[in-house]
């Protein structure tokens, strides 16, 4: 008998709680101001959502200190290289040369060279200089200023401006 009365009491109180919750939610829904409406919903949800296993304060301060050290090292690196960015980039580009061999060579109607390299790339001469080269020659391509490229041959102190076709 006691169990049935206790179960009946729980059912009635749960129904009353759900009716109370529905009323609270309805009260929050009619609030026009978004911030106040959010605060209202937060106040309803606070007692129902306890915080489980909060992170220890030591872990928070440790991760914050690691982030601060990383940020400081990035700042130090930027300060150290301030004004040298272009010089560093130019030094890195000096080492960038593509060496290859010409597999096919032809000229277009304007007597400009069209070269196919053994790696499959096709380059076309974009200036009008005369440059003596033949199939099988070993050449190099290097990056110039403002996105240009130059083709040269080892042992010859001359180069021509080229652009890649494919």
mmCIF file with all atom_site columns, C-alpha atoms in Angstrom, residues 40-161:
data_model
loop_
_atom_site.group_PDB
_atom_site.id
_atom_site.type_symbol
_atom_site.label_atom_id
_atom_site.label_alt_id
_atom_site.label_comp_id
_atom_site.label_asym_id
_atom_site.label_entity_id
_atom_site.label_seq_id
_atom_site.pdbx_PDB_ins_code
_atom_site.Cartn_x
_atom_site.Cartn_y
_atom_site.Cartn_z
_atom_site.occupancy
_atom_site.B_iso_or_equiv
_atom_site.pdbx_formal_charge
_atom_site.auth_seq_id
_atom_site.auth_comp_id
_atom_site.auth_asym_id
_atom_site.auth_atom_id
_atom_site.pdbx_PDB_model_num
ATOM 1   C CA . UNK A 1 40  ? 15.553 33.241 -18.720 1.00 0.00 ? 40  UNK A CA 1
ATOM 2   C CA . UNK A 1 41  ? 16.337 29.914 -20.440 1.00 0.00 ? 41  UNK A CA 1
ATOM 3   C CA . UNK A 1 42  ? 19.677 29.737 -18.622 1.00 0.00 ? 42  UNK A CA 1
ATOM 4   C CA . UNK A 1 43  ? 17.959 30.228 -15.262 1.00 0.00 ? 43  UNK A CA 1
ATOM 5   C CA . UNK A 1 44  ? 15.610 27.327 -16.041 1.00 0.00 ? 44  UNK A CA 1
ATOM 6   C CA . UNK A 1 45  ? 18.449 25.041 -17.087 1.00 0.00 ? 45  UNK A CA 1
ATOM 7   C CA . UNK A 1 46  ? 20.919 25.836 -14.276 1.00 0.00 ? 46  UNK A CA 1
ATOM 8   C CA . UNK A 1 47  ? 19.598 23.530 -11.580 1.00 0.00 ? 47  UNK A CA 1
ATOM 9   C CA . UNK A 1 48  ? 19.033 20.683 -14.057 1.00 0.00 ? 48  UNK A CA 1
ATOM 10  C CA . UNK A 1 49  ? 22.607 20.593 -15.420 1.00 0.00 ? 49  UNK A CA 1
ATOM 11  C CA . UNK A 1 50  ? 25.230 20.065 -12.719 1.00 0.00 ? 50  UNK A CA 1
ATOM 12  C CA . UNK A 1 51  ? 28.870 20.429 -13.758 1.00 0.00 ? 51  UNK A CA 1
ATOM 13  C CA . UNK A 1 52  ? 30.635 17.086 -13.690 1.00 0.00 ? 52  UNK A CA 1
ATOM 14  C CA . UNK A 1 53  ? 34.401 16.698 -13.417 1.00 0.00 ? 53  UNK A CA 1
ATOM 15  C CA . UNK A 1 54  ? 35.476 20.300 -13.918 1.00 0.00 ? 54  UNK A CA 1
ATOM 16  C CA . UNK A 1 55  ? 39.028 20.722 -15.258 1.00 0.00 ? 55  UNK A CA 1
ATOM 17  C CA . UNK A 1 56  ? 41.535 21.415 -12.512 1.00 0.00 ? 56  UNK A CA 1
ATOM 18  C CA . UNK A 1 57  ? 42.892 24.927 -12.231 1.00 0.00 ? 57  UNK A CA 1
ATOM 19  C CA . UNK A 1 58  ? 46.453 23.644 -12.731 1.00 0.00 ? 58  UNK A CA 1
ATOM 20  C CA . UNK A 1 59  ? 45.566 22.229 -16.149 1.00 0.00 ? 59  UNK A CA 1
ATOM 21  C CA . UNK A 1 60  ? 43.996 25.514 -17.196 1.00 0.00 ? 60  UNK A CA 1
ATOM 22  C CA . UNK A 1 61  ? 47.010 27.557 -16.160 1.00 0.00 ? 61  UNK A CA 1
ATOM 23  C CA . UNK A 1 62  ? 49.410 25.039 -17.721 1.00 0.00 ? 62  UNK A CA 1
ATOM 24  C CA . UNK A 1 63  ? 47.699 25.121 -21.118 1.00 0.00 ? 63  UNK A CA 1
ATOM 25  C CA . UNK A 1 64  ? 47.484 28.906 -20.933 1.00 0.00 ? 64  UNK A CA 1
ATOM 26  C CA . UNK A 1 65  ? 51.195 29.172 -20.179 1.00 0.00 ? 65  UNK A CA 1
ATOM 27  C CA . UNK A 1 66  ? 52.068 26.868 -23.094 1.00 0.00 ? 66  UNK A CA 1
ATOM 28  C CA . UNK A 1 67  ? 49.993 29.050 -25.406 1.00 0.00 ? 67  UNK A CA 1
ATOM 29  C CA . UNK A 1 68  ? 51.710 32.168 -24.080 1.00 0.00 ? 68  UNK A CA 1
ATOM 30  C CA . UNK A 1 69  ? 55.161 30.669 -24.701 1.00 0.00 ? 69  UNK A CA 1
ATOM 31  C CA . UNK A 1 70  ? 54.209 29.681 -28.262 1.00 0.00 ? 70  UNK A CA 1
ATOM 32  C CA . UNK A 1 71  ? 52.817 33.143 -28.956 1.00 0.00 ? 71  UNK A CA 1
ATOM 33  C CA . UNK A 1 72  ? 55.945 34.751 -27.520 1.00 0.00 ? 72  UNK A CA 1
ATOM 34  C CA . UNK A 1 73  ? 58.230 32.598 -29.696 1.00 0.00 ? 73  UNK A CA 1
ATOM 35  C CA . UNK A 1 74  ? 56.239 33.542 -32.820 1.00 0.00 ? 74  UNK A CA 1
ATOM 36  C CA . UNK A 1 75  ? 56.501 37.201 -31.846 1.00 0.00 ? 75  UNK A CA 1
ATOM 37  C CA . UNK A 1 76  ? 60.247 36.891 -31.237 1.00 0.00 ? 76  UNK A CA 1
ATOM 38  C CA . UNK A 1 77  ? 60.682 35.279 -34.678 1.00 0.00 ? 77  UNK A CA 1
ATOM 39  C CA . UNK A 1 78  ? 58.722 38.080 -36.363 1.00 0.00 ? 78  UNK A CA 1
ATOM 40  C CA . UNK A 1 79  ? 60.733 40.737 -34.527 1.00 0.00 ? 79  UNK A CA 1
ATOM 41  C CA . UNK A 1 80  ? 63.999 39.032 -35.463 1.00 0.00 ? 80  UNK A CA 1
ATOM 42  C CA . UNK A 1 81  ? 63.058 38.856 -39.163 1.00 0.00 ? 81  UNK A CA 1
ATOM 43  C CA . UNK A 1 82  ? 61.387 42.281 -39.370 1.00 0.00 ? 82  UNK A CA 1
ATOM 44  C CA . UNK A 1 83  ? 62.473 43.942 -42.620 1.00 0.00 ? 83  UNK A CA 1
ATOM 45  C CA . UNK A 1 84  ? 64.312 40.839 -43.843 1.00 0.00 ? 84  UNK A CA 1
ATOM 46  C CA . UNK A 1 85  ? 61.304 38.918 -45.170 1.00 0.00 ? 85  UNK A CA 1
ATOM 47  C CA . UNK A 1 86  ? 62.005 39.751 -48.821 1.00 0.00 ? 86  UNK A CA 1
ATOM 48  C CA . UNK A 1 87  ? 65.708 39.067 -48.482 1.00 0.00 ? 87  UNK A CA 1
ATOM 49  C CA . UNK A 1 88  ? 65.063 35.675 -46.860 1.00 0.00 ? 88  UNK A CA 1
ATOM 50  C CA . UNK A 1 89  ? 62.548 34.794 -49.580 1.00 0.00 ? 89  UNK A CA 1
ATOM 51  C CA . UNK A 1 90  ? 65.028 35.838 -52.286 1.00 0.00 ? 90  UNK A CA 1
ATOM 52  C CA . UNK A 1 91  ? 67.775 33.685 -50.754 1.00 0.00 ? 91  UNK A CA 1
ATOM 53  C CA . UNK A 1 92  ? 65.450 30.691 -50.694 1.00 0.00 ? 92  UNK A CA 1
ATOM 54  C CA . UNK A 1 93  ? 64.471 31.266 -54.323 1.00 0.00 ? 93  UNK A CA 1
ATOM 55  C CA . UNK A 1 94  ? 68.102 31.478 -55.459 1.00 0.00 ? 94  UNK A CA 1
ATOM 56  C CA . UNK A 1 95  ? 68.434 27.788 -54.777 1.00 0.00 ? 95  UNK A CA 1
ATOM 57  C CA . UNK A 1 96  ? 65.322 27.014 -56.803 1.00 0.00 ? 96  UNK A CA 1
ATOM 58  C CA . UNK A 1 97  ? 66.399 25.902 -60.246 1.00 0.00 ? 97  UNK A CA 1
ATOM 59  C CA . UNK A 1 98  ? 64.842 23.191 -62.332 1.00 0.00 ? 98  UNK A CA 1
ATOM 60  C CA . UNK A 1 99  ? 67.343 21.205 -64.354 1.00 0.00 ? 99  UNK A CA 1
ATOM 61  C CA . UNK A 1 100 ? 66.096 19.149 -67.270 1.00 0.00 ? 100 UNK A CA 1
ATOM 62  C CA . UNK A 1 101 ? 66.788 17.985 -70.803 1.00 0.00 ? 101 UNK A CA 1
ATOM 63  C CA . UNK A 1 102 ? 64.992 19.120 -73.951 1.00 0.00 ? 102 UNK A CA 1
ATOM 64  C CA . UNK A 1 103 ? 63.065 16.246 -75.536 1.00 0.00 ? 103 UNK A CA 1
ATOM 65  C CA . UNK A 1 104 ? 61.344 18.206 -78.373 1.00 0.00 ? 104 UNK A CA 1
ATOM 66  C CA . UNK A 1 105 ? 62.148 21.595 -79.848 1.00 0.00 ? 105 UNK A CA 1
ATOM 67  C CA . UNK A 1 106 ? 60.247 23.643 -82.421 1.00 0.00 ? 106 UNK A CA 1
ATOM 68  C CA . UNK A 1 107 ? 59.618 27.282 -83.324 1.00 0.00 ? 107 UNK A CA 1
ATOM 69  C CA . UNK A 1 108 ? 56.390 29.131 -83.909 1.00 0.00 ? 108 UNK A CA 1
ATOM 70  C CA . UNK A 1 109 ? 55.579 31.581 -86.726 1.00 0.00 ? 109 UNK A CA 1
ATOM 71  C CA . UNK A 1 110 ? 57.352 34.422 -84.932 1.00 0.00 ? 110 UNK A CA 1
ATOM 72  C CA . UNK A 1 111 ? 60.550 32.368 -84.546 1.00 0.00 ? 111 UNK A CA 1
ATOM 73  C CA . UNK A 1 112 ? 60.030 31.883 -80.817 1.00 0.00 ? 112 UNK A CA 1
ATOM 74  C CA . UNK A 1 113 ? 61.129 28.597 -79.289 1.00 0.00 ? 113 UNK A CA 1
ATOM 75  C CA . UNK A 1 114 ? 58.672 26.034 -77.944 1.00 0.00 ? 114 UNK A CA 1
ATOM 76  C CA . UNK A 1 115 ? 60.393 23.450 -75.753 1.00 0.00 ? 115 UNK A CA 1
ATOM 77  C CA . UNK A 1 116 ? 59.119 20.193 -74.341 1.00 0.00 ? 116 UNK A CA 1
ATOM 78  C CA . UNK A 1 117 ? 61.170 18.911 -71.426 1.00 0.00 ? 117 UNK A CA 1
ATOM 79  C CA . UNK A 1 118 ? 61.697 15.283 -70.550 1.00 0.00 ? 118 UNK A CA 1
ATOM 80  C CA . UNK A 1 119 ? 59.393 15.706 -67.506 1.00 0.00 ? 119 UNK A CA 1
ATOM 81  C CA . UNK A 1 120 ? 56.509 16.641 -69.852 1.00 0.00 ? 120 UNK A CA 1
ATOM 82  C CA . UNK A 1 121 ? 56.440 20.393 -69.237 1.00 0.00 ? 121 UNK A CA 1
ATOM 83  C CA . UNK A 1 122 ? 56.072 22.667 -72.276 1.00 0.00 ? 122 UNK A CA 1
ATOM 84  C CA . UNK A 1 123 ? 57.635 26.145 -72.222 1.00 0.00 ? 123 UNK A CA 1
ATOM 85  C CA . UNK A 1 124 ? 57.499 28.938 -74.800 1.00 0.00 ? 124 UNK A CA 1
ATOM 86  C CA . UNK A 1 125 ? 59.954 31.762 -75.307 1.00 0.00 ? 125 UNK A CA 1
ATOM 87  C CA . UNK A 1 126 ? 58.355 35.105 -74.461 1.00 0.00 ? 126 UNK A CA 1
ATOM 88  C CA . UNK A 1 127 ? 61.115 37.515 -75.530 1.00 0.00 ? 127 UNK A CA 1
ATOM 89  C CA . UNK A 1 128 ? 62.671 37.943 -78.981 1.00 0.00 ? 128 UNK A CA 1
ATOM 90  C CA . UNK A 1 129 ? 66.346 37.160 -78.279 1.00 0.00 ? 129 UNK A CA 1
ATOM 91  C CA . UNK A 1 130 ? 68.211 34.592 -80.322 1.00 0.00 ? 130 UNK A CA 1
ATOM 92  C CA . UNK A 1 131 ? 69.189 31.575 -78.237 1.00 0.00 ? 131 UNK A CA 1
ATOM 93  C CA . UNK A 1 132 ? 70.964 28.633 -79.858 1.00 0.00 ? 132 UNK A CA 1
ATOM 94  C CA . UNK A 1 133 ? 69.790 25.360 -78.399 1.00 0.00 ? 133 UNK A CA 1
ATOM 95  C CA . UNK A 1 134 ? 69.008 21.882 -79.726 1.00 0.00 ? 134 UNK A CA 1
ATOM 96  C CA . UNK A 1 135 ? 67.201 18.716 -78.659 1.00 0.00 ? 135 UNK A CA 1
ATOM 97  C CA . UNK A 1 136 ? 69.052 16.769 -75.963 1.00 0.00 ? 136 UNK A CA 1
ATOM 98  C CA . UNK A 1 137 ? 70.705 19.867 -74.422 1.00 0.00 ? 137 UNK A CA 1
ATOM 99  C CA . UNK A 1 138 ? 70.670 20.129 -70.652 1.00 0.00 ? 138 UNK A CA 1
ATOM 100 C CA . UNK A 1 139 ? 69.042 23.371 -69.560 1.00 0.00 ? 139 UNK A CA 1
ATOM 101 C CA . UNK A 1 140 ? 67.874 25.030 -66.362 1.00 0.00 ? 140 UNK A CA 1
ATOM 102 C CA . UNK A 1 141 ? 64.792 27.069 -65.564 1.00 0.00 ? 141 UNK A CA 1
ATOM 103 C CA . UNK A 1 142 ? 64.891 29.655 -62.804 1.00 0.00 ? 142 UNK A CA 1
ATOM 104 C CA . UNK A 1 143 ? 62.401 32.014 -61.264 1.00 0.00 ? 143 UNK A CA 1
ATOM 105 C CA . UNK A 1 144 ? 62.791 35.720 -62.032 1.00 0.00 ? 144 UNK A CA 1
ATOM 106 C CA . UNK A 1 145 ? 61.257 38.867 -60.603 1.00 0.00 ? 145 UNK A CA 1
ATOM 107 C CA . UNK A 1 146 ? 57.518 39.488 -60.661 1.00 0.00 ? 146 UNK A CA 1
ATOM 108 C CA . UNK A 1 147 ? 56.606 35.919 -61.529 1.00 0.00 ? 147 UNK A CA 1
ATOM 109 C CA . UNK A 1 148 ? 58.782 35.581 -64.618 1.00 0.00 ? 148 UNK A CA 1
ATOM 110 C CA . UNK A 1 149 ? 60.938 32.590 -65.581 1.00 0.00 ? 149 UNK A CA 1
ATOM 111 C CA . UNK A 1 150 ? 64.239 32.312 -67.406 1.00 0.00 ? 150 UNK A CA 1
ATOM 112 C CA . UNK A 1 151 ? 65.764 29.469 -69.392 1.00 0.00 ? 151 UNK A CA 1
ATOM 113 C CA . UNK A 1 152 ? 69.495 29.099 -69.537 1.00 0.00 ? 152 UNK A CA 1
ATOM 114 C CA . UNK A 1 153 ? 72.165 26.618 -70.491 1.00 0.00 ? 153 UNK A CA 1
ATOM 115 C CA . UNK A 1 154 ? 75.172 25.772 -68.362 1.00 0.00 ? 154 UNK A CA 1
ATOM 116 C CA . UNK A 1 155 ? 78.367 27.264 -69.720 1.00 0.00 ? 155 UNK A CA 1
ATOM 117 C CA . UNK A 1 156 ? 76.572 30.012 -71.662 1.00 0.00 ? 156 UNK A CA 1
ATOM 118 C CA . UNK A 1 157 ? 76.245 33.423 -70.072 1.00 0.00 ? 157 UNK A CA 1
ATOM 119 C CA . UNK A 1 158 ? 72.897 34.117 -71.703 1.00 0.00 ? 158 UNK A CA 1
ATOM 120 C CA . UNK A 1 159 ? 69.307 33.271 -70.899 1.00 0.00 ? 159 UNK A CA 1
ATOM 121 C CA . UNK A 1 160 ? 65.871 33.893 -72.378 1.00 0.00 ? 160 UNK A CA 1
ATOM 122 C CA . UNK A 1 161 ? 62.550 34.706 -70.783 1.00 0.00 ? 161 UNK A CA 1
#
